[in-house]
Short mmCIF file of C-alpha atoms in Angstrom, two decimals:
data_model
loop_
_atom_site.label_atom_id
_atom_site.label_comp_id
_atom_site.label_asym_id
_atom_site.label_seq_id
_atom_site.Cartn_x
_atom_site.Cartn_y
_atom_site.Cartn_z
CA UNK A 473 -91.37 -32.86 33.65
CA UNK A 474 -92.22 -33.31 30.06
CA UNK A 475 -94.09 -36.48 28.97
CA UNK A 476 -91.58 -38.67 26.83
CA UNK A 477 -94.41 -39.75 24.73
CA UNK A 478 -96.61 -36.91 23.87
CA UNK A 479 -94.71 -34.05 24.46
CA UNK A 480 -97.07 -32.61 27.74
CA UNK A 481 -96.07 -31.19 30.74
CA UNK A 482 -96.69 -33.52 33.66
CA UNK A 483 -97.55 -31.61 37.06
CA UNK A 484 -94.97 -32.19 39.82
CA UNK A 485 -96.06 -35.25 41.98
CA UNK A 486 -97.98 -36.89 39.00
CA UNK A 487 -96.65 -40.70 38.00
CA UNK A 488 -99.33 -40.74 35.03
CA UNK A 489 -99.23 -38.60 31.45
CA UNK A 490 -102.80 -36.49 31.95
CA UNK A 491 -102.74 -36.74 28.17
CA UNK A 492 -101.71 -40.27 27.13
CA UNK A 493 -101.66 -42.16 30.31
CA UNK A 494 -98.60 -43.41 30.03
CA UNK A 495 -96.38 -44.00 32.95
CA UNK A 496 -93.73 -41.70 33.97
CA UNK A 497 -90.40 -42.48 33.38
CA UNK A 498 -87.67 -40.83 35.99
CA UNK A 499 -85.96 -38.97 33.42
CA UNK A 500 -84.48 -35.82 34.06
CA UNK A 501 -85.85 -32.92 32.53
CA UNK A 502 -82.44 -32.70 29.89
CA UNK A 503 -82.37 -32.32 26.78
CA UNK A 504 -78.85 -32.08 25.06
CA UNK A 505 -80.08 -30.06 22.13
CA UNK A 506 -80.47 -27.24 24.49
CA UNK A 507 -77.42 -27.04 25.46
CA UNK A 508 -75.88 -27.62 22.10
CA UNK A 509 -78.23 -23.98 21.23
CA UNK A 510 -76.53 -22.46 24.50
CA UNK A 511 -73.27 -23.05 23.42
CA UNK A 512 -73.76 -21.96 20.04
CA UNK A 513 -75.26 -19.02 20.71
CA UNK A 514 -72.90 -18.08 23.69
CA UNK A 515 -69.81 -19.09 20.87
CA UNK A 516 -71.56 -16.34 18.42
CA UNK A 517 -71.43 -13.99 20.75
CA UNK A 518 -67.76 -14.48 21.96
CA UNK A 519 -66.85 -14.40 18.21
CA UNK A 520 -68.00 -11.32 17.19
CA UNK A 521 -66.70 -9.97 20.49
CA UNK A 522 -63.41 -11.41 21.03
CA UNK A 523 -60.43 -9.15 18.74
CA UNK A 524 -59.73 -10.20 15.41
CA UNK A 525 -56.26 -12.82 15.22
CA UNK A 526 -54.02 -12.23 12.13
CA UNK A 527 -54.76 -15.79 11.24
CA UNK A 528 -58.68 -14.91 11.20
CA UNK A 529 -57.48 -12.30 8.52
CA UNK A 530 -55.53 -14.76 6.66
CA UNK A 531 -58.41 -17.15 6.21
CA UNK A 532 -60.05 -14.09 5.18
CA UNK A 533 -57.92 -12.63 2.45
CA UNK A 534 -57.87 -16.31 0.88
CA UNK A 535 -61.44 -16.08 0.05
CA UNK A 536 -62.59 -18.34 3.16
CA UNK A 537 -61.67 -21.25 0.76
CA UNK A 538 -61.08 -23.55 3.73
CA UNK A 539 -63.99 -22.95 5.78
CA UNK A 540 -63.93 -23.81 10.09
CA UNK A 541 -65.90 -26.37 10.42
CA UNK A 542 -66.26 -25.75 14.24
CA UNK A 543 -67.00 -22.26 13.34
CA UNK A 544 -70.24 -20.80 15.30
CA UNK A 545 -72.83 -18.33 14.45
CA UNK A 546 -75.28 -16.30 15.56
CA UNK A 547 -78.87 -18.03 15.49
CA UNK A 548 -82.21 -15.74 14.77
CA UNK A 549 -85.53 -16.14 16.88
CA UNK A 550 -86.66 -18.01 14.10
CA UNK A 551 -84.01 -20.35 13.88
CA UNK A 552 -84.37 -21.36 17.23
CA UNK A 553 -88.07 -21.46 17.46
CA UNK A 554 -87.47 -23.97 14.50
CA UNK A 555 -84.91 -26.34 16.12
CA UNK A 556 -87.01 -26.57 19.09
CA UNK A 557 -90.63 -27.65 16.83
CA UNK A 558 -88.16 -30.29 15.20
CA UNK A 559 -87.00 -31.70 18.60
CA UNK A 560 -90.65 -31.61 19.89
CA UNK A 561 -91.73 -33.82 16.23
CA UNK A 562 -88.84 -36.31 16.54
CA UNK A 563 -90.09 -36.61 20.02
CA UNK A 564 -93.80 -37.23 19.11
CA UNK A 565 -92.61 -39.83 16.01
CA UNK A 566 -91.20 -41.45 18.75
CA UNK A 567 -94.06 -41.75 21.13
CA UNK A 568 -95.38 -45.42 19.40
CA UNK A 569 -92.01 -47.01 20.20
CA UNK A 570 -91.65 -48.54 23.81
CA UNK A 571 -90.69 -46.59 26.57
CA UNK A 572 -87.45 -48.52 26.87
CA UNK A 573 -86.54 -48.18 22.94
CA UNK A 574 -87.17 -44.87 23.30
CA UNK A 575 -84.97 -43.94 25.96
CA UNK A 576 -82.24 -45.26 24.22
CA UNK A 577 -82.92 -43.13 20.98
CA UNK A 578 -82.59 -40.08 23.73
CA UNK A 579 -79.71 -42.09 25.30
CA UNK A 580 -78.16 -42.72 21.84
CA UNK A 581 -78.52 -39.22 20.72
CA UNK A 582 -76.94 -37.67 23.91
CA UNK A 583 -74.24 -39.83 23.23
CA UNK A 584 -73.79 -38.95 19.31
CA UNK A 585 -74.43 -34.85 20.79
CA UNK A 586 -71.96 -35.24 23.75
CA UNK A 587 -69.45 -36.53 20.99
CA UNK A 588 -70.22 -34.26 18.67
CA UNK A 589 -69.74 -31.93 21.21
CA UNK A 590 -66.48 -32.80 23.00
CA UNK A 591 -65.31 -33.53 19.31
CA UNK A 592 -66.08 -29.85 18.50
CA UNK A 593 -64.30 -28.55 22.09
CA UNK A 594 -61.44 -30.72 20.79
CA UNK A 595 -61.18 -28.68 17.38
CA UNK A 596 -61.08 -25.66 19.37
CA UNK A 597 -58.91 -26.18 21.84
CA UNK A 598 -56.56 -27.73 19.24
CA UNK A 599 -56.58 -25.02 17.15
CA UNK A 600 -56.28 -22.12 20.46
CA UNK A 601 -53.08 -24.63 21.13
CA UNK A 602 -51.85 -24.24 17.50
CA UNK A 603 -52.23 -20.96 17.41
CA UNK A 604 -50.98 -20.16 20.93
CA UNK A 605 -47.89 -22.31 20.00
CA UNK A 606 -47.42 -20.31 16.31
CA UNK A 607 -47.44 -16.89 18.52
CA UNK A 608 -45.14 -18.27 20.81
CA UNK A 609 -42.78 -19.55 18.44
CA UNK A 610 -42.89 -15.90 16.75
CA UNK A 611 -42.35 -14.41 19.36
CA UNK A 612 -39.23 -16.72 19.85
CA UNK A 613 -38.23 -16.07 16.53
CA UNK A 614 -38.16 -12.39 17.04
CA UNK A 615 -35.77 -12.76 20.42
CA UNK A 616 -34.37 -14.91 18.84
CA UNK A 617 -33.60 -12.40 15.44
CA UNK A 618 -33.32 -9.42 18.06
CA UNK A 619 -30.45 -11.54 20.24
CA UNK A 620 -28.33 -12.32 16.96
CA UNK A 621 -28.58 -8.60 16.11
CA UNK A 622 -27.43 -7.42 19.60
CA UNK A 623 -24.63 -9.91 19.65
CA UNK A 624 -23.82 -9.38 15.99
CA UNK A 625 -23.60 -5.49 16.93
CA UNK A 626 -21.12 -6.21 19.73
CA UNK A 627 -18.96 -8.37 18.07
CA UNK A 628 -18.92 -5.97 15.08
CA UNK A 629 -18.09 -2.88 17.70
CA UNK A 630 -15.72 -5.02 19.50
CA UNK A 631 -13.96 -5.74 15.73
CA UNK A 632 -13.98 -1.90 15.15
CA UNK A 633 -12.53 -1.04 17.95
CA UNK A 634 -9.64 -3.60 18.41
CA UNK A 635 -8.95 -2.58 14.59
CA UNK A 636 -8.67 1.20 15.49
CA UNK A 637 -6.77 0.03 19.06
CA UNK A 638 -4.31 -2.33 16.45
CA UNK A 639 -3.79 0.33 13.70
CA UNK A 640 -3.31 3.50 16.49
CA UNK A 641 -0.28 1.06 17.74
CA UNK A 642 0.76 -0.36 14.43
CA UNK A 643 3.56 0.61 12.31
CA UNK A 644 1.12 2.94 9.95
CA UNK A 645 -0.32 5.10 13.06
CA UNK A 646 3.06 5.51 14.79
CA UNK A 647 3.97 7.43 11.19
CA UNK A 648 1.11 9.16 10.92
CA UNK A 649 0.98 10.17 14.80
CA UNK A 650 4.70 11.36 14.32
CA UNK A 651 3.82 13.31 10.80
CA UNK A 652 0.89 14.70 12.96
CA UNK A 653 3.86 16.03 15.88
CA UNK A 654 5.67 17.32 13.13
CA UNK A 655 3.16 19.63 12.02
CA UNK A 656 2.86 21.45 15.56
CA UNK A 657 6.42 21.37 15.91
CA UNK A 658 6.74 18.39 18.85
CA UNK A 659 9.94 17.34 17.59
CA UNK A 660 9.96 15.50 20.97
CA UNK A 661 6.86 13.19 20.45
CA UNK A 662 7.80 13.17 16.58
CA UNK A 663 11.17 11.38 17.71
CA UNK A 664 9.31 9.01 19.78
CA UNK A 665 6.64 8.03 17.04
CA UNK A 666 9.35 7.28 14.47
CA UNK A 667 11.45 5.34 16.92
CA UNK A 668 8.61 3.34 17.89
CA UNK A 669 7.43 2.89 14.30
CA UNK A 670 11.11 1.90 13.36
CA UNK A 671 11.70 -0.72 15.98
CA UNK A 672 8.35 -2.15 14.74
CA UNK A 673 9.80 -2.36 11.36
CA UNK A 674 13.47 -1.46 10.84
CA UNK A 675 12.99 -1.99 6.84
CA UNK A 676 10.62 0.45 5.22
CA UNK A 677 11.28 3.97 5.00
CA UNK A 678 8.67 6.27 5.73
CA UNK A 679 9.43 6.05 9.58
CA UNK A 680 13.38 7.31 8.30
CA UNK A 681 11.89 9.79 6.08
CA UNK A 682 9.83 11.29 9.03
CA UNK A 683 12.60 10.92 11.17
CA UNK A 684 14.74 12.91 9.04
CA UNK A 685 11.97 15.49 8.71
CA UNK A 686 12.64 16.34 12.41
CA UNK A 687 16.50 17.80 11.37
CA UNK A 688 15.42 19.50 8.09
CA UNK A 689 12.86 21.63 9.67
CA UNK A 690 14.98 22.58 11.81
CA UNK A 691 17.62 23.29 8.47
CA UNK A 692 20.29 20.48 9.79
CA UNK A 693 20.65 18.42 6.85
CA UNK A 694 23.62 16.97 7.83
CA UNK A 695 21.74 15.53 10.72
CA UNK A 696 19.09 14.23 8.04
CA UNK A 697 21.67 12.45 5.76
CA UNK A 698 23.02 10.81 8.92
CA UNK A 699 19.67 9.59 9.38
CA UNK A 700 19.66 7.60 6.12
CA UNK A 701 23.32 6.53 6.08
CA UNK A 702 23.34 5.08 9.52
CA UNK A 703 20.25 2.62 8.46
CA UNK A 704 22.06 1.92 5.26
CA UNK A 705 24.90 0.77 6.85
CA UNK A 706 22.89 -1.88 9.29
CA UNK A 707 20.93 -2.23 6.11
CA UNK A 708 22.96 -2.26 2.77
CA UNK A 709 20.87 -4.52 0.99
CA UNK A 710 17.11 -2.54 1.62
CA UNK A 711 16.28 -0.94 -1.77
CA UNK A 712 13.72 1.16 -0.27
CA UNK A 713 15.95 2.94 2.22
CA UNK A 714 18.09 3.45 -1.15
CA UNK A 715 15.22 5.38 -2.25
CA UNK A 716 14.60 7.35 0.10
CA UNK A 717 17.88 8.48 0.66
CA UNK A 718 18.03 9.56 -2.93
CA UNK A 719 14.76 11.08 -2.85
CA UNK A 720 16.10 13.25 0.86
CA UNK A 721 19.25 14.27 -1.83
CA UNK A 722 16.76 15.25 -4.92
CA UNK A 723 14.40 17.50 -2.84
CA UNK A 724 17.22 18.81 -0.83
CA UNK A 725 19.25 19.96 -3.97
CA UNK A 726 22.20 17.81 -3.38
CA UNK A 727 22.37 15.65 -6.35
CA UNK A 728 26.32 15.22 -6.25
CA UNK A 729 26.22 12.94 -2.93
CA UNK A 730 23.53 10.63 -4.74
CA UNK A 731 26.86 8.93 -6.86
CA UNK A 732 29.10 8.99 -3.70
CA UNK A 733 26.39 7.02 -1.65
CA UNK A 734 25.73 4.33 -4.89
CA UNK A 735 29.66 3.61 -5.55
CA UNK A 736 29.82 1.69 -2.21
CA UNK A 737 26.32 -0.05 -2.91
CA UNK A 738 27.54 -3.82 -4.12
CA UNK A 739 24.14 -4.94 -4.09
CA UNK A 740 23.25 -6.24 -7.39
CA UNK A 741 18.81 -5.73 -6.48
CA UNK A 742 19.64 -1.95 -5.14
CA UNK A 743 22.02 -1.22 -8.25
CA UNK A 744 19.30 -2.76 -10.97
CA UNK A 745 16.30 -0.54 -8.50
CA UNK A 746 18.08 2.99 -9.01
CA UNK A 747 19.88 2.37 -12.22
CA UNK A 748 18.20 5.89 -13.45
CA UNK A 749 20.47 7.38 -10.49
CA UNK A 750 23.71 5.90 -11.73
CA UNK A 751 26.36 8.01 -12.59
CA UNK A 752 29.97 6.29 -13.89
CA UNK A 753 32.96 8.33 -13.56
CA UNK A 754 35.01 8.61 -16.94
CA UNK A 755 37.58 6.77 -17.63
CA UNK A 756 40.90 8.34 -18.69
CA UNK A 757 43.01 7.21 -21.64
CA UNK A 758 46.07 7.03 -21.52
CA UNK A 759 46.75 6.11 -17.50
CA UNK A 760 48.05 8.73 -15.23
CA UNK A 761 52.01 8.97 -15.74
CA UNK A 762 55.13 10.74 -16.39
CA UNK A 763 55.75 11.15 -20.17
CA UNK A 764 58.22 12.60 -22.40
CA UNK A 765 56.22 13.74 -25.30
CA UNK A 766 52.80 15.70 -25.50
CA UNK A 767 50.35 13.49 -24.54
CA UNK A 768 46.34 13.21 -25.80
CA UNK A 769 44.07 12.08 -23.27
CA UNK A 770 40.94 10.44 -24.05
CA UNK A 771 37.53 10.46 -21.46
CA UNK A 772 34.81 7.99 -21.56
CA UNK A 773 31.93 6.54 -19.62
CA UNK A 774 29.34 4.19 -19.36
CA UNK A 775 26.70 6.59 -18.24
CA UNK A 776 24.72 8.40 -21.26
CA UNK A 777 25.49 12.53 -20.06
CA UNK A 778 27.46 15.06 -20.54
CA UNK A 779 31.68 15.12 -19.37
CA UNK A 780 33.27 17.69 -17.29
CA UNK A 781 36.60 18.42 -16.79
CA UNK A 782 39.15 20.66 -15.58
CA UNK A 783 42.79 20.88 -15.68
CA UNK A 784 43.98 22.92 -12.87
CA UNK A 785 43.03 20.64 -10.21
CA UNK A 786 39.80 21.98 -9.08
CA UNK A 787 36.16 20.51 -9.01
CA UNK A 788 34.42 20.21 -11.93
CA UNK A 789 30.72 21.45 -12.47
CA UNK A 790 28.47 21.42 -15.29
CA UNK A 791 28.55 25.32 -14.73
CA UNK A 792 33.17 25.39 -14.23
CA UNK A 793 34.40 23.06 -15.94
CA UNK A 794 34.99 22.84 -19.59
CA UNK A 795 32.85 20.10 -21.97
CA UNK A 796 34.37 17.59 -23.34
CA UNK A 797 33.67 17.39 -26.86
CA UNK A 798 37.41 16.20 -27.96
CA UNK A 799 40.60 14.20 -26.71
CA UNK A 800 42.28 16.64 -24.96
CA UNK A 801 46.43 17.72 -25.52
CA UNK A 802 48.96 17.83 -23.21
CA UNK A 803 51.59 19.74 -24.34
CA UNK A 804 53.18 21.72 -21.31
CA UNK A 805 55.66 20.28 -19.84
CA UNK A 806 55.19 19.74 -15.82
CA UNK A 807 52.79 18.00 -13.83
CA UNK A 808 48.88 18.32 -14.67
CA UNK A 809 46.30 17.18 -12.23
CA UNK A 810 43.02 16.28 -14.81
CA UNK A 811 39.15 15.62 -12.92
CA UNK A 812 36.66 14.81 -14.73
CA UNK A 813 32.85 13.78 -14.16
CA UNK A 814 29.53 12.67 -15.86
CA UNK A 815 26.23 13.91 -15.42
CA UNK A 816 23.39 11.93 -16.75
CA UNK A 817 19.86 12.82 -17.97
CA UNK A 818 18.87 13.23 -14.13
CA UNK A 819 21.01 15.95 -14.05
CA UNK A 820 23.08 13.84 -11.63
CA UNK A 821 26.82 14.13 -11.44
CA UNK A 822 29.31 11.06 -10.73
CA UNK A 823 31.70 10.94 -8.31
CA UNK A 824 35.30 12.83 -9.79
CA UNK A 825 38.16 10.65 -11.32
CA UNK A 826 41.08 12.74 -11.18
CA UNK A 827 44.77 11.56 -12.80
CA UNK A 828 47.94 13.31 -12.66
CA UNK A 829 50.61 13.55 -15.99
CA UNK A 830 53.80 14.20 -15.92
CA UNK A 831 55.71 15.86 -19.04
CA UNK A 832 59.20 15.89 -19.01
CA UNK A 833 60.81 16.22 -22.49
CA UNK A 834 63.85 14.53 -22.91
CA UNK A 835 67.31 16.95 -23.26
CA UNK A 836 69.18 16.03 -26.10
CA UNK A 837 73.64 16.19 -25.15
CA UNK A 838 75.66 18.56 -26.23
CA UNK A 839 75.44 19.39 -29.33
CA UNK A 840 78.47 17.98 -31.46
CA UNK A 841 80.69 20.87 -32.98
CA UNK A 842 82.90 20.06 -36.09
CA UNK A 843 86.05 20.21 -36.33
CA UNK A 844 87.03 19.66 -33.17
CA UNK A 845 90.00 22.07 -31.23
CA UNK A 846 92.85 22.34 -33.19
CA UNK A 847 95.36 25.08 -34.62
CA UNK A 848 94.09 25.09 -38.41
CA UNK A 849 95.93 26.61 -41.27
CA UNK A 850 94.00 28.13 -44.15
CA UNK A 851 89.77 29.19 -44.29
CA UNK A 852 88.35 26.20 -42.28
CA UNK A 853 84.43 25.82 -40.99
CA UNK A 854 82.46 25.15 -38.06
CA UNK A 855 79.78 22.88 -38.33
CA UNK A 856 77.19 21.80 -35.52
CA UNK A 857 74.86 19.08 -35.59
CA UNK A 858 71.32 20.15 -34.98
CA UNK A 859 68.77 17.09 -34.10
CA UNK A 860 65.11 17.54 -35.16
CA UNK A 861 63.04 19.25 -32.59
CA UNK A 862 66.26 21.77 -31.80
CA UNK A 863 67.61 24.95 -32.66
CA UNK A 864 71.23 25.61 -32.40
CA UNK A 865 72.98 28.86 -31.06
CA UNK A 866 76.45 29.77 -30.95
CA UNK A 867 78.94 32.43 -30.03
CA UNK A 868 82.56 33.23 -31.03
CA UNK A 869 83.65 35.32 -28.07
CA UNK A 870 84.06 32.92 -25.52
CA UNK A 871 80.60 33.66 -24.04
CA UNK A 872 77.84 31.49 -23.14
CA UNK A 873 75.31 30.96 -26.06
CA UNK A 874 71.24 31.49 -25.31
CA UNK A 875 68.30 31.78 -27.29
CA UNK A 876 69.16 35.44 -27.98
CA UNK A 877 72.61 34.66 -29.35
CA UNK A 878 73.60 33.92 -33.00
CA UNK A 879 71.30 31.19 -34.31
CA UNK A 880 72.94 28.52 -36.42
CA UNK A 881 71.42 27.98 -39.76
CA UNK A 882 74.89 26.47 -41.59
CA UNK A 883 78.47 25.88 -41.58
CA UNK A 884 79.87 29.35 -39.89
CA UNK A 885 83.88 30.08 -41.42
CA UNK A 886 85.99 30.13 -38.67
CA UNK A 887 88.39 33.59 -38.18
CA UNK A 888 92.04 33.38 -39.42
CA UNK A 889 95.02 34.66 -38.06
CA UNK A 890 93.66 34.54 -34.48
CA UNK A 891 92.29 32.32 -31.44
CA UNK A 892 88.73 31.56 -31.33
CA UNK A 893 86.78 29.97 -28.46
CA UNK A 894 83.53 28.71 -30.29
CA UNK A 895 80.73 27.60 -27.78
CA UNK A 896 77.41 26.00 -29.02
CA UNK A 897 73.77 24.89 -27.11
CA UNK A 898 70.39 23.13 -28.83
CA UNK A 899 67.53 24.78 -27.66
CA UNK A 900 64.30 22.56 -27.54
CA UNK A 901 61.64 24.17 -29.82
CA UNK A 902 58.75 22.63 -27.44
CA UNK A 903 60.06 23.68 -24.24
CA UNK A 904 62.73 25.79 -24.60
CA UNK A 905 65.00 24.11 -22.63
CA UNK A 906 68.77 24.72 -23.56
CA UNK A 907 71.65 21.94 -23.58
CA UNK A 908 74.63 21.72 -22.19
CA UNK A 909 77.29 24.39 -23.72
CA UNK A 910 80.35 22.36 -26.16
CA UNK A 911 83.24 24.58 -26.51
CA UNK A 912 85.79 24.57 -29.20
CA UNK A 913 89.32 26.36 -29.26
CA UNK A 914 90.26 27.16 -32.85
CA UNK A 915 93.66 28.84 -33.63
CA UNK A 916 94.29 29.75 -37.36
CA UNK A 917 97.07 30.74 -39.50
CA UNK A 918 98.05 31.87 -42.56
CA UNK A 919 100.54 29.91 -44.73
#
């Protein structure tokens, strides 16, 4: 034991300082100080040991502005050898106080160190806690982060693939797939693609166009056309299958049927979308007819483009028939079957308007012979009345007249002393068609 007064070391067994005399106090041989060095120490030691926390290197790099107060350090030999001569003095100063006032400066000051202490273990646990928690709520963080990326991933991978799933069954990739079984020749599969693709969507064309594909490759474009015509007529309305039909026409080098498909269309939309297609048959003026004169006939249209026509009943072409530049003259007597067409700045011929015209000229009577039969006595004359448009033959023999006989160009003396038949026709200068014969029986005498 160590003598509360002076500082000496009492023997074991002794009751009485050897020193001072003064009674012995049953105090146990503690000083809180040294334990307060133990712990210090043992804390520098752990601290220089224990592996550096990012937060240690934080408080670092900001300059140690914000020092630990709880921090603990190393002590030197010297440090300690001076902490222990400043106990053993406060203990000394203290030895002229009474026994009982002194204990309770020792008592006082293990109660100040013990709170000082547990204080300090406070701090430190505290911060271990805070710091424990911050790690632990990182490291929740990061699951948390790495969690949301893994289910952010599938959901992303499960969008991807119901878009490819969706678009592989979709109108689109039923086209393309039956494009794709076109190429290797799988007219089979290509048939099935397009239906599929068609029954998904009856009103846009590619599906049509594809199907159609199938019968040109295999050079039936009848079977193609009857691809487009066949959804026309369930659809006469859809400008795009329009389109496409005329586009099948164009690259297949049958421009002609684009005007025959259009003059059924009624739909005003489809009419206004392909107007550059159009192609209006001419008109013919005057109306198909009989007449009884030449006739001139008169095309026009209301398509810009060139006119055809023929006159001998067959089709006309830009490359067979003849251009119309002029009103055309009819002046053959019979029936004439006229076609005509347009072609516009496509190159795109109209549908033919054909007419039929009949000539027939008109036969004039008989012509009238002057005088009329008789028995005449003296020179007399024959006179026949030729209308305009006629020539007039005649013969004095009793024969029939014709274009070859005596032509009548003024009063012709009729023969004396015998009998004379006289017979007379008109000839029509346009057609050559001859009258009816008048006959006159003429007897003369002398006086």
């Amino acid at each position: 034991m160590i003598c509360i007064h002076c500082g000496a070391d009492i023997p074991d067994g002794e009751v009485v300082c050897p020193r001072c005399g003064t009674a012995v106090q049953i105090v146990p041989d503690y000083n809180p100080l040294e334990d307060v060095l133990a712990r210090e120490v043992r804390g520098s030691v752990e601290g220089a040991t224990r592996q550096i926390q990012t937060d240690d290197i934080r408080r670092y790099r900001r300059g140690n502005v914000s020092q630990n107060v709880n921090a603990t350090r190393v002590l030197s030999q010297n440090e300690m050898s001076r902490l222990r001569e400043e106990r053993r003095n406060a203990v000394r100063r203290g030895q002229g106080g009474a026994p009982g006032q002194s204990l309770r400066r020792n008592t006082g000051e293990q109660e100040r160190i013990r709170r000082s202490t547990g204080e300090m273990r406070r701090r430190q646990d505290t911060e271990e806690l805070r710091r424990d928690r911050r790690q632990k709520r990182l490291e929740a963080a990061k699951r948390k982060r790495r969690n949301l990326l893994i289910a952010l991933f599938c959901i992303l991978a499960l969008i991807v693939a119901g878009i490819y799933i969706a678009y592989q069954n979709s109108y689109t990739g039923m086209v393309k797939k039956g494009y794709k079984a076109l190429q290797t020749r799988d007219y089979a599969a290509a048939e099935r693609y397009f239906d599929r693709a068609i029954i998904k969507d009856k009103s846009k064309s590619e599906a049509y166009t594809g199907y159609a594909e199938i019968y040109i490759d295999q050079d039936d474009l009848d079977g193609a056309e009857q691809v487009f015509l066949s959804a026309i007529e369930t659809q006469p309305t859809n400008v795009n299958l329009y389109q496409a039909a005329i586009d099948f026409y164009m690259d297949t080098e049958q421009p002609a049927k684009i005007s025959a498909l259009l003059k059924d269309c009624e739909d005003s939309k489809v009419l206004a979308s392909v107007s550059d297609y159009i192609s209006v048959a001419p008109d013919f003026t005057p109306d198909e007819g009989t007449y009884s004169e030449v006739q001139e006939i008169t095309l026009s249209s209301s398509t810009k483009g060139e006119i055809y026509y023929t006159l001998d009943g067959s089709e006309p072409t830009a490359e067979t028939g003849i251009k119309y530049t002029e009103p055309v003259l009819l002046q053959t007597e019979g029936q004439i079957e006229m076609k005509a067409i347009v072609v516009n700045g496509k190159g795109i011929p109209s549908v033919t308007a054909s007419k039929k015209y009949n000539i027939e000229f008109p036969i004039e009577d008989a012509p009238a012979v002057t005088p009329s039969t008789g028995q005449y006595t003296g020179p007399a004359q024959i006179t026949i009345t030729v209308p305009e448009g006629y020539t007039a033959y005649y013969t004095m023999d009793g024969s029939t007249p014709t274009a070859a006989s005596s032509q009548y160009t003024g009063p012709v003396d009729m023969p004396e002393n015998t009998r004379t038949i006289f017979n007379a026709i008109l000839v029509n200068n346009q057609n050559g068609k001859s009258t009816e014969v008048t006959t006159r029986s003429y007897i003369t005498t002398s006086e």
